[in-house]
mmCIF file of C-alpha atoms in Angstrom:
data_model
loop_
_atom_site.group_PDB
_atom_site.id
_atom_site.type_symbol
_atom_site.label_atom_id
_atom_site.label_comp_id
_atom_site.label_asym_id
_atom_site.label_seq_id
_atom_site.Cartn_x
_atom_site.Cartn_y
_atom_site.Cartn_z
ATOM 1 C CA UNK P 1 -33.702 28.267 -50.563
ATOM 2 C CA UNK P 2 -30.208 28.584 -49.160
ATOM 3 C CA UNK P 3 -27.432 26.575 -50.523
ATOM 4 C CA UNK P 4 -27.352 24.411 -46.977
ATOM 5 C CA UNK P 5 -30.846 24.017 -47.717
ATOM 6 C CA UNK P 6 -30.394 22.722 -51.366
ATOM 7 C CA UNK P 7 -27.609 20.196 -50.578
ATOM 8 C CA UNK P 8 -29.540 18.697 -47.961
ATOM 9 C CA UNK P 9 -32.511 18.281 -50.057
ATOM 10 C CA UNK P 10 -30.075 17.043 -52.479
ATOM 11 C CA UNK P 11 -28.234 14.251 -50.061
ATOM 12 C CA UNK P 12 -32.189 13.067 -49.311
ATOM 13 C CA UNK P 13 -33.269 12.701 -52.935
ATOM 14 C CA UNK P 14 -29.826 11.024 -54.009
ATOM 15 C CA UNK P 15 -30.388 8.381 -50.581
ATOM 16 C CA UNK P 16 -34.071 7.828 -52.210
ATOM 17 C CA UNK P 17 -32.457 7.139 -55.235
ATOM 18 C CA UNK P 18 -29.823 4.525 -54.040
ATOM 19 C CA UNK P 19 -32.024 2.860 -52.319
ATOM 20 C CA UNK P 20 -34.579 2.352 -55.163
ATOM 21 C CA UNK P 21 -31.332 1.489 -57.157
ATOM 22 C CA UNK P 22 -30.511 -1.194 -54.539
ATOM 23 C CA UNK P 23 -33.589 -2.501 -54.729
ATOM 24 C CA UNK P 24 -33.219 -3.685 -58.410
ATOM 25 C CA UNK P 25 -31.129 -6.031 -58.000
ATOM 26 C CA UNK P 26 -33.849 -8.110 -55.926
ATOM 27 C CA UNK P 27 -36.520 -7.685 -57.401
ATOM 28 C CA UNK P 28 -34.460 -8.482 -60.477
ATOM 29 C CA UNK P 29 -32.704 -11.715 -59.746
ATOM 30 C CA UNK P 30 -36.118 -13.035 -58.795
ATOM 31 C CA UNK P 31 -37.959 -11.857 -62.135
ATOM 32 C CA UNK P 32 -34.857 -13.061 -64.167
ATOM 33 C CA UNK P 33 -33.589 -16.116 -62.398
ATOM 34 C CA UNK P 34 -36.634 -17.311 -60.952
ATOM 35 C CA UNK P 35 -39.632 -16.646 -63.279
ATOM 36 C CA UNK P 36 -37.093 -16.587 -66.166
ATOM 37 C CA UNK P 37 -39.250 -13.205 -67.629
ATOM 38 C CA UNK P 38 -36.700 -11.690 -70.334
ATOM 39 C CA UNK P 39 -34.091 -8.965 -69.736
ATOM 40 C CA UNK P 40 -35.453 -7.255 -72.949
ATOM 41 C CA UNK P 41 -39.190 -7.586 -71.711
ATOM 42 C CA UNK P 42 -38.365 -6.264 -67.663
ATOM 43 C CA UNK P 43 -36.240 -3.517 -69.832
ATOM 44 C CA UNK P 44 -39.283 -2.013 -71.678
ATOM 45 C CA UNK P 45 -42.294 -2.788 -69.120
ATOM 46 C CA UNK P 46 -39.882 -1.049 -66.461
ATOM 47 C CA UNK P 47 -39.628 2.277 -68.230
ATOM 48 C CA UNK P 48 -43.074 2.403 -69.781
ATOM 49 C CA UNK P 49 -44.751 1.660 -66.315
ATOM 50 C CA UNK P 50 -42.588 4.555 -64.161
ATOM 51 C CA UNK P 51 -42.840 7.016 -67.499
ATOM 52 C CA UNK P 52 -46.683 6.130 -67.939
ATOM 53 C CA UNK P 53 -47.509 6.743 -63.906
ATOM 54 C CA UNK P 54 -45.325 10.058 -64.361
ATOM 55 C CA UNK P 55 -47.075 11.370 -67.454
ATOM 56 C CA UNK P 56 -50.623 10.433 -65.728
ATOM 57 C CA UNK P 57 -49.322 12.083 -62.547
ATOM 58 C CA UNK P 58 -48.147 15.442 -64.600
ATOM 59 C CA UNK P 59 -50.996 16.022 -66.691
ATOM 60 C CA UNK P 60 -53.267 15.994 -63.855
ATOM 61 C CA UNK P 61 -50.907 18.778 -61.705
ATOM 62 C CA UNK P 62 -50.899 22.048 -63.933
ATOM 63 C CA UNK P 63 -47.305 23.264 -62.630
ATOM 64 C CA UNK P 64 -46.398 19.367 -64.098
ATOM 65 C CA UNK P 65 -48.153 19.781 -67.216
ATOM 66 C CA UNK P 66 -46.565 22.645 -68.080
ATOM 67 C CA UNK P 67 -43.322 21.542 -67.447
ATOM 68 C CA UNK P 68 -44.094 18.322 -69.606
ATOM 69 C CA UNK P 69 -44.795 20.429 -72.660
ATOM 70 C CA UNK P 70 -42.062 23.180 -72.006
ATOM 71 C CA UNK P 71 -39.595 21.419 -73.939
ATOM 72 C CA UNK P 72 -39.187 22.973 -77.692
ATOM 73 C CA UNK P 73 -39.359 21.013 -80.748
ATOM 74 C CA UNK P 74 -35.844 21.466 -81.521
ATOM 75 C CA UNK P 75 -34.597 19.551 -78.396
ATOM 76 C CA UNK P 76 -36.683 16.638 -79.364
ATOM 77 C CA UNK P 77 -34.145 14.964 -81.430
ATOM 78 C CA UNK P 78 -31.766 15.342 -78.654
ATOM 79 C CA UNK P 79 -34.240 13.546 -76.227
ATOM 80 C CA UNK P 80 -34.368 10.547 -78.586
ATOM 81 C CA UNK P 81 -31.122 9.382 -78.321
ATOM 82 C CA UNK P 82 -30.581 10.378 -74.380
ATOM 83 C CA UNK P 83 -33.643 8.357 -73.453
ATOM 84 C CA UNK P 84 -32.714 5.066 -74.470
ATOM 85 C CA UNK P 85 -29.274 5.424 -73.626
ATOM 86 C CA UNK P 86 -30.202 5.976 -70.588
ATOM 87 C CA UNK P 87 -33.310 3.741 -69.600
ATOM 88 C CA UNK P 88 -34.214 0.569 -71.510
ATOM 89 C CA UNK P 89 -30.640 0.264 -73.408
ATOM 90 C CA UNK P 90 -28.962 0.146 -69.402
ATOM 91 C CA UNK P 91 -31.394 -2.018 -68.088
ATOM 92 C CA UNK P 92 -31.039 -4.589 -70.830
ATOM 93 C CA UNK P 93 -27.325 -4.146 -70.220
ATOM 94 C CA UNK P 94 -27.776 -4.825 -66.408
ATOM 95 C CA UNK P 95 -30.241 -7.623 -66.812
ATOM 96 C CA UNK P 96 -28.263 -9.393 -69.633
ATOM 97 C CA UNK P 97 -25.189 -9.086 -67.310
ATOM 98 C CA UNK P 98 -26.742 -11.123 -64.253
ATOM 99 C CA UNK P 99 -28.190 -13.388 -66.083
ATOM 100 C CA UNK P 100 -24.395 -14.183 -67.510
ATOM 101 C CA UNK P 101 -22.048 -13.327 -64.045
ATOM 102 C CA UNK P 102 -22.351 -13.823 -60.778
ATOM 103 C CA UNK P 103 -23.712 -11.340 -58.290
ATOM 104 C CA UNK P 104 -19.781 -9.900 -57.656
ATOM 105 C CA UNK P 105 -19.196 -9.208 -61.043
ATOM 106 C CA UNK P 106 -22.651 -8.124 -61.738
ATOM 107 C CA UNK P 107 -22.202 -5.542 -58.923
ATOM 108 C CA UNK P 108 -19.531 -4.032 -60.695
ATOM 109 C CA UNK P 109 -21.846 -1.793 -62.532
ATOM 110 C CA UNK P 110 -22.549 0.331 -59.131
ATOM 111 C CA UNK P 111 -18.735 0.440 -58.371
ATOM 112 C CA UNK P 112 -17.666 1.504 -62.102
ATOM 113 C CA UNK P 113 -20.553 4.253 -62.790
ATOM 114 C CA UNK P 114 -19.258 7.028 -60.559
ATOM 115 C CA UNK P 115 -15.528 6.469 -62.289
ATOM 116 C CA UNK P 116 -17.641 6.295 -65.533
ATOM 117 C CA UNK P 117 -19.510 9.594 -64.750
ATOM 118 C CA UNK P 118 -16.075 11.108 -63.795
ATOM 119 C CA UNK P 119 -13.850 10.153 -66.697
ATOM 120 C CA UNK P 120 -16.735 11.528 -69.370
ATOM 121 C CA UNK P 121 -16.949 14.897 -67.257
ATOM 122 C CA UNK P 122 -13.312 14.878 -67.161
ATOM 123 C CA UNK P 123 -12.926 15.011 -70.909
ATOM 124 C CA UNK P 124 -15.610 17.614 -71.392
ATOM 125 C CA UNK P 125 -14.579 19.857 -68.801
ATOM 126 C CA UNK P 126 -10.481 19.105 -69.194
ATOM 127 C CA UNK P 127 -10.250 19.881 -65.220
ATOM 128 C CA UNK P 128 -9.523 17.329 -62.305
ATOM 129 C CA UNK P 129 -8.339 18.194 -59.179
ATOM 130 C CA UNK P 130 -6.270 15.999 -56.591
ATOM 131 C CA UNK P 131 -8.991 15.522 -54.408
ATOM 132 C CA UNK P 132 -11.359 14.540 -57.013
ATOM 133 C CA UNK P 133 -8.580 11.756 -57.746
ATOM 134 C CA UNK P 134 -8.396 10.672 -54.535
ATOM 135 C CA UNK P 135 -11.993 10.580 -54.183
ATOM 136 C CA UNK P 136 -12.592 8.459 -57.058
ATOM 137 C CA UNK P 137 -10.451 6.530 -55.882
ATOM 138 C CA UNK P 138 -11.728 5.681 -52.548
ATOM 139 C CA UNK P 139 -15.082 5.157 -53.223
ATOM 140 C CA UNK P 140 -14.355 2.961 -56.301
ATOM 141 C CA UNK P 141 -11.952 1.313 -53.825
ATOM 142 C CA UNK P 142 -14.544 1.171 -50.868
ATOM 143 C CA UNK P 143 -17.083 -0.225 -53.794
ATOM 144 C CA UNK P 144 -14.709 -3.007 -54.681
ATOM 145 C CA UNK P 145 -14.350 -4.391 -50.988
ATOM 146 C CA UNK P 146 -18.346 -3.890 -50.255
ATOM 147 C CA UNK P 147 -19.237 -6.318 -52.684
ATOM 148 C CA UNK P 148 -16.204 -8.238 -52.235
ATOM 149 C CA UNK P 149 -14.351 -8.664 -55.201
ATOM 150 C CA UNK P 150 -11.705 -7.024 -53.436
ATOM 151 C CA UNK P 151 -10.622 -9.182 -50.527
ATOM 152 C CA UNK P 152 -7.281 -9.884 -48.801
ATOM 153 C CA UNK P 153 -6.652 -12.918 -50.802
ATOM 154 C CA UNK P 154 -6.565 -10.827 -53.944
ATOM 155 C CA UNK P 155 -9.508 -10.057 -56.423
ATOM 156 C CA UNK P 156 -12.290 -12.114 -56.182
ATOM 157 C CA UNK P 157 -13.902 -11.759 -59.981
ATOM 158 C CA UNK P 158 -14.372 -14.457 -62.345
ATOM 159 C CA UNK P 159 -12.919 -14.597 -65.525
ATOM 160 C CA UNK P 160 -14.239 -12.094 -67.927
ATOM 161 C CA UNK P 161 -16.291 -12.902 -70.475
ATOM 162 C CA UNK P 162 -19.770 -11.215 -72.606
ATOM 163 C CA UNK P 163 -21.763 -10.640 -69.216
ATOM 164 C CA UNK P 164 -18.929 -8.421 -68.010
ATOM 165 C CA UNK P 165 -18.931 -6.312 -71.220
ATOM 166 C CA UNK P 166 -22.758 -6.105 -70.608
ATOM 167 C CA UNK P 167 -22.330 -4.631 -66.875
ATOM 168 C CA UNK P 168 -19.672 -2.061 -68.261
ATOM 169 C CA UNK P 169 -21.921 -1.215 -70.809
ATOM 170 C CA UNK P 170 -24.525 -0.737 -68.426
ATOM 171 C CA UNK P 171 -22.273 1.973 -66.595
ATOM 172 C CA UNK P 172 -21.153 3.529 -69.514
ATOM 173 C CA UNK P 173 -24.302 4.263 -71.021
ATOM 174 C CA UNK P 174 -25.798 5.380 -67.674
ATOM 175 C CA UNK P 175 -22.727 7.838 -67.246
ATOM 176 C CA UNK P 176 -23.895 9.177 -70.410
ATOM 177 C CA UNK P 177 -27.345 9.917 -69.326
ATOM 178 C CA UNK P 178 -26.157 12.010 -66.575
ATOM 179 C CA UNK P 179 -23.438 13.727 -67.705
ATOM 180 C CA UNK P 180 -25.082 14.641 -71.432
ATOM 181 C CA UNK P 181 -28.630 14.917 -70.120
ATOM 182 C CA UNK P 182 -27.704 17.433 -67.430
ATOM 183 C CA UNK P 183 -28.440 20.717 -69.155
ATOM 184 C CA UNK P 184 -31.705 19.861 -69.749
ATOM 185 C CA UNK P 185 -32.922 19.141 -66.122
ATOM 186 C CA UNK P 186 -31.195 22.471 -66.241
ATOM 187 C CA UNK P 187 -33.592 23.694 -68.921
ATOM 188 C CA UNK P 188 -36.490 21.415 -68.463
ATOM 189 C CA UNK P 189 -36.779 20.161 -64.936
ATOM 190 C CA UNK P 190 -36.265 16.913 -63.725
ATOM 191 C CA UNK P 191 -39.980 15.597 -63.652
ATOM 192 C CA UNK P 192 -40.239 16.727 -67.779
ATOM 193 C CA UNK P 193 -36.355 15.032 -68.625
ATOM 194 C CA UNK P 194 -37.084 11.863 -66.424
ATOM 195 C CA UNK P 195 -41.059 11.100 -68.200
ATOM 196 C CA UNK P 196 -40.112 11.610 -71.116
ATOM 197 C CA UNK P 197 -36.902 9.627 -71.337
ATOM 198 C CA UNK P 198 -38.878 6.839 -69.659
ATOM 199 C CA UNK P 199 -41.522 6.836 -72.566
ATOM 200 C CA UNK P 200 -39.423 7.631 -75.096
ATOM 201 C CA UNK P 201 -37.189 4.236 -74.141
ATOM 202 C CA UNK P 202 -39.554 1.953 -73.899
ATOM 203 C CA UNK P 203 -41.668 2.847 -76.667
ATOM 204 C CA UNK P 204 -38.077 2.509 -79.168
ATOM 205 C CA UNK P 205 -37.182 -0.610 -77.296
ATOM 206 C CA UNK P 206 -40.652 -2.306 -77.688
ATOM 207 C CA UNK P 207 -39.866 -1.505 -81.844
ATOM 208 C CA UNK P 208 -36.661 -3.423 -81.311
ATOM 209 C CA UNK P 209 -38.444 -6.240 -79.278
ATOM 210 C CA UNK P 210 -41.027 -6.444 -81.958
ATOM 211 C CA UNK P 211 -38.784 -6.400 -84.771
ATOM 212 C CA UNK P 212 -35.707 -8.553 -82.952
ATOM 213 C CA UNK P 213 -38.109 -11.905 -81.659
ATOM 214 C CA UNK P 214 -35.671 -15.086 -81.537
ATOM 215 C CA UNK P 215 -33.019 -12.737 -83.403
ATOM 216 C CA UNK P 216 -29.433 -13.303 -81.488
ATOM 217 C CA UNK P 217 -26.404 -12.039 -81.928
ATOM 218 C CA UNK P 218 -23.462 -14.701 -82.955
ATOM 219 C CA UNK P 219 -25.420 -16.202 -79.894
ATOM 220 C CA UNK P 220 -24.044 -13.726 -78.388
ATOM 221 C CA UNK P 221 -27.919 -12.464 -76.809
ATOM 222 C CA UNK P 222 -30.959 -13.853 -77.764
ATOM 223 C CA UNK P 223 -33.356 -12.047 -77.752
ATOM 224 C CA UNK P 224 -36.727 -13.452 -76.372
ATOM 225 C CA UNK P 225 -40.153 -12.217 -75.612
ATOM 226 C CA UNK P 226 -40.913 -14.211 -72.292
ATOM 227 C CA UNK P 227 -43.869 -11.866 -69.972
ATOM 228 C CA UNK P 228 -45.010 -12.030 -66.753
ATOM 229 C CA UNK P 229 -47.892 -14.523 -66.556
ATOM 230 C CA UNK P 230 -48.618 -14.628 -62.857
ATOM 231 C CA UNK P 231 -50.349 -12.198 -59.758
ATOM 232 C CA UNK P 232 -46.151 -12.282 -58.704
ATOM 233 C CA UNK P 233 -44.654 -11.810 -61.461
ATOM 234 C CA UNK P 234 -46.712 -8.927 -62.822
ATOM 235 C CA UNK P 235 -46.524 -7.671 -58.860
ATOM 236 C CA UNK P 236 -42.795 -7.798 -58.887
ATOM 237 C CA UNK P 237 -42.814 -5.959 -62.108
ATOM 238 C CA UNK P 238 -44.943 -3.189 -60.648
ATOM 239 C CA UNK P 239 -42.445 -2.841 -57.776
ATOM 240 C CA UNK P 240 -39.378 -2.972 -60.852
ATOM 241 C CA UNK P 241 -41.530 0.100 -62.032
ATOM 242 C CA UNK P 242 -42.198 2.442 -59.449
ATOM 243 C CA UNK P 243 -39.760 1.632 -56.708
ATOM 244 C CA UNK P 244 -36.993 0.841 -58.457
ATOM 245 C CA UNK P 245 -37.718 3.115 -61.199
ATOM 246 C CA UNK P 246 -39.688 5.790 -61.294
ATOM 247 C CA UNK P 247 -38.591 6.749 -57.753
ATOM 248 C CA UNK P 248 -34.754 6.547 -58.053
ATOM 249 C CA UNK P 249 -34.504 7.784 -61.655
ATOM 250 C CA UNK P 250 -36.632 10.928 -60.523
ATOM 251 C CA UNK P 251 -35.110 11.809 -57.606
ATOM 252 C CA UNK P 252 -31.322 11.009 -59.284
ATOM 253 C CA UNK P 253 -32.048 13.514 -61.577
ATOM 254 C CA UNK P 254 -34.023 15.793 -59.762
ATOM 255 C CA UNK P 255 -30.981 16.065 -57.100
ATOM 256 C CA UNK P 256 -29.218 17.143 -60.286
ATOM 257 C CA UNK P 257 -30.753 20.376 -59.407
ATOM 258 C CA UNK P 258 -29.131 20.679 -55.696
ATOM 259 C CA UNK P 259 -26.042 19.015 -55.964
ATOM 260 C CA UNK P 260 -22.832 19.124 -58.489
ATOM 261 C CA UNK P 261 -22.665 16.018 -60.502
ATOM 262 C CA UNK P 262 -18.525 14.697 -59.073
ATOM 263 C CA UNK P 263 -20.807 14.884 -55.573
ATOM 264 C CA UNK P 264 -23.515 12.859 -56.801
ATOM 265 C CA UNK P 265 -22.079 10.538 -58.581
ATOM 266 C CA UNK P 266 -20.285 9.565 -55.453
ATOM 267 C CA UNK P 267 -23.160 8.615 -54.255
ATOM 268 C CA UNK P 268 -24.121 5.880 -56.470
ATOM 269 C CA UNK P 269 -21.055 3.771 -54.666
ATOM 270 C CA UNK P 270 -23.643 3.935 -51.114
ATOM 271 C CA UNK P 271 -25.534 0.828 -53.761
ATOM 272 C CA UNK P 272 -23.358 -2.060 -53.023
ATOM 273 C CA UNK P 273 -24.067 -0.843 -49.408
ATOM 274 C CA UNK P 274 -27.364 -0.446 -49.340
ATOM 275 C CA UNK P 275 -27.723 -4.036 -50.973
ATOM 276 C CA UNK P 276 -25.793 -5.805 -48.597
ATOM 277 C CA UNK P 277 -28.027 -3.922 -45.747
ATOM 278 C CA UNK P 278 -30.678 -5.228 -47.754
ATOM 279 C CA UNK P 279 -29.338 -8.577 -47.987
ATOM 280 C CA UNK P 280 -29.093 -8.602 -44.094
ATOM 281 C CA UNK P 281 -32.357 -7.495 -43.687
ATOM 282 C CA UNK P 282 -34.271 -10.044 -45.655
ATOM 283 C CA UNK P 283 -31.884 -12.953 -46.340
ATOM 284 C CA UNK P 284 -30.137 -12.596 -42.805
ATOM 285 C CA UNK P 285 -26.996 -12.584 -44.960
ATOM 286 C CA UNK P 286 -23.986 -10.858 -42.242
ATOM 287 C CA UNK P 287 -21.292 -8.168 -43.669
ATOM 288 C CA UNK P 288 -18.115 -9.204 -43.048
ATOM 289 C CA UNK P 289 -15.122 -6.731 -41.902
ATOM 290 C CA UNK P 290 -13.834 -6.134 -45.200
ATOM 291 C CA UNK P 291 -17.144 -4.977 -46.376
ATOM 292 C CA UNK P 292 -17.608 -2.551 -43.808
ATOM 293 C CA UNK P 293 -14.302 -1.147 -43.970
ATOM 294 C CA UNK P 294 -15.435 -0.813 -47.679
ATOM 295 C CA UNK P 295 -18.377 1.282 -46.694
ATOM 296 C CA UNK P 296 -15.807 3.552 -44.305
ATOM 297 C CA UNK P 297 -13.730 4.371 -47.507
ATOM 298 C CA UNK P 298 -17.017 5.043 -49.137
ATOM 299 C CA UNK P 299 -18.125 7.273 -46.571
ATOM 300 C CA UNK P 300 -14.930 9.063 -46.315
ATOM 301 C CA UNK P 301 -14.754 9.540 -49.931
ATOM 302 C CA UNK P 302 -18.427 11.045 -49.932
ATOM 303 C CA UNK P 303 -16.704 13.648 -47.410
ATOM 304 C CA UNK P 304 -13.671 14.549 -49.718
ATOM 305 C CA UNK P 305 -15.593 15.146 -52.954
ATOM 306 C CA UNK P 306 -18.363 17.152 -50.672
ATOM 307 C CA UNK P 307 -16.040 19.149 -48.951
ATOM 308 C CA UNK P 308 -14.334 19.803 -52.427
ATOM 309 C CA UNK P 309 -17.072 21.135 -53.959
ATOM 310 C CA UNK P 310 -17.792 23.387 -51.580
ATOM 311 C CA UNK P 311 -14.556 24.967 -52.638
ATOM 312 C CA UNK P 312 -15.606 26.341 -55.376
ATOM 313 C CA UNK P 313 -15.890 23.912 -58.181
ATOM 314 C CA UNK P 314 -19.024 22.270 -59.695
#
């Protein structure tokens, strides 16, 4: 395939991806807020649900099967502490967080991932350009005004307390899984890195649910074990699973493949705007001029770290 061809097939898998990301936030408010199911519980069911359909999915394709079992034992050890990084430990991180902020600060986690992503690959690789600057800098910026806590009046973000430190958490350790976990999609392939991260989350997180029941923190999070007990609950949960799951985190990584990672990182900033278009669609919420002069600098930022990359640099 020819590098035009690659990028596009990368742009379409990382828009697959942000919109399954989007996604999570509504299907998450409702499990959380609504049918109060735990963070801890939606963390673990999430993961073992995409990584179970995946594994059932690749041992029935022989191409997939071989993938799955391509990885050598000594990379195992490596895989245990990248997968929950990167899975359950986030999603506790994000679901902990809106249970604790509102939906601005909450938010923040798409806005702060792509800087997150570029700091870490910053201090591995020692090497940032101007233009990588500046496009940090507008997306973050776009980000900011998109889910308005960047307005005219000022900054619109509560004061900071635990659920903040959650959401940052959230985008540091999902930074990590990217950035650290991007030599083996290299090595592996995406389908192998993503399944077995999946499993290999939930299964240590359902240990720590097991062994942490009504443990907390300096009450700083309880931990409870609250399922699903109805048809829409356990539906929703499905949905959490495979559509915003199984389908972003595999196409995320599997874009890994086509595009450098400063390019797709700056993609995860198109998730504030993809939730307020989803907002619009089913809540007939409106976007007001700030936020789509947000999504402009987005855009445009997109179109500076692209057209940097094509330089040269990766």
């Amino acid at each position: 395939m020819t590098n035009t061809g690659k990028t596009i097939r990368g742009f379409i898998l990382a828009t697959l991806s942000v919109i399954g990301f989007a996604s999570t936030f509504v299907a998450g408010g409702v499990l959380t807020k609504e049918l109060n199911i735990s963070p801890a519980v939606l963390s673990m069911l999430r993961f073992a649900i995409a990584g179970g359909a995946m594994l059932i999915v690749g041992l029935l394709s022989k191409p997939l099967r071989r993938q799955l079992f391509s990885i050598p034992k000594s990379e195992w050890l490596r895989m245990l502490w990248i997968g929950p990084i990167g899975t359950s430990l986030m999603a506790w991180c994000v679901f902990l967080g809106c249970e604790r902020v509102s939906s601005a600060n909450a938010s923040m986690a798409d806005a702060l991932t792509p800087l997150g992503i570029f700091l870490i690959g910053a201090a591995i690789s020692r090497h940032v350009t101007l233009l990588q600057v500046i496009g940090v800098i507008l997306g973050f910026t776009g980000a900011l005004f998109v889910i308005q806590v960047l307005t005219p009046a000022g900054l619109a973000i509560d004061a900071y307390g635990i659920g903040d430190f959650f959401i940052l958490a959230a985008a540091v350790t999902w930074g990590a899984y990217s950035v650290f976990g991007r030599e083996d999609i290299k090595k592996f392939g995406s389908y192998a890195f993503s399944t077995w991260t999946m499993l290999i989350g939930s299964l240590l997180f359902l240990i720590f649910l097991l062994i942490g029941e009504g443990l907390s923190f300096a009450d700083i999070a309880e931990i409870e074990i609250v399922w699903p007990t109805t048809v829409k609950g356990w539906s929703l949960v499905a949905f959490l699973g495979l559509f915003c799951t199984l389908l972003p985190f595999w196409t995320w990584n599997a874009a890994q493949n086509d595009l450098p990672l400063s390019v797709l990182a700056m993609t995860a900033y198109f998730t504030p705007v993809v939730a307020v278009l989803l907002a619009y669609i089913f809540t007939d919420e409106s976007a007001s001029l700030w936020q789509w002069l947000g999504s402009i600098l987005i855009c445009f930022s997109a179109v500076v770290e692209s057209g940097r990359s094509h330089k040269g640099e990766e």
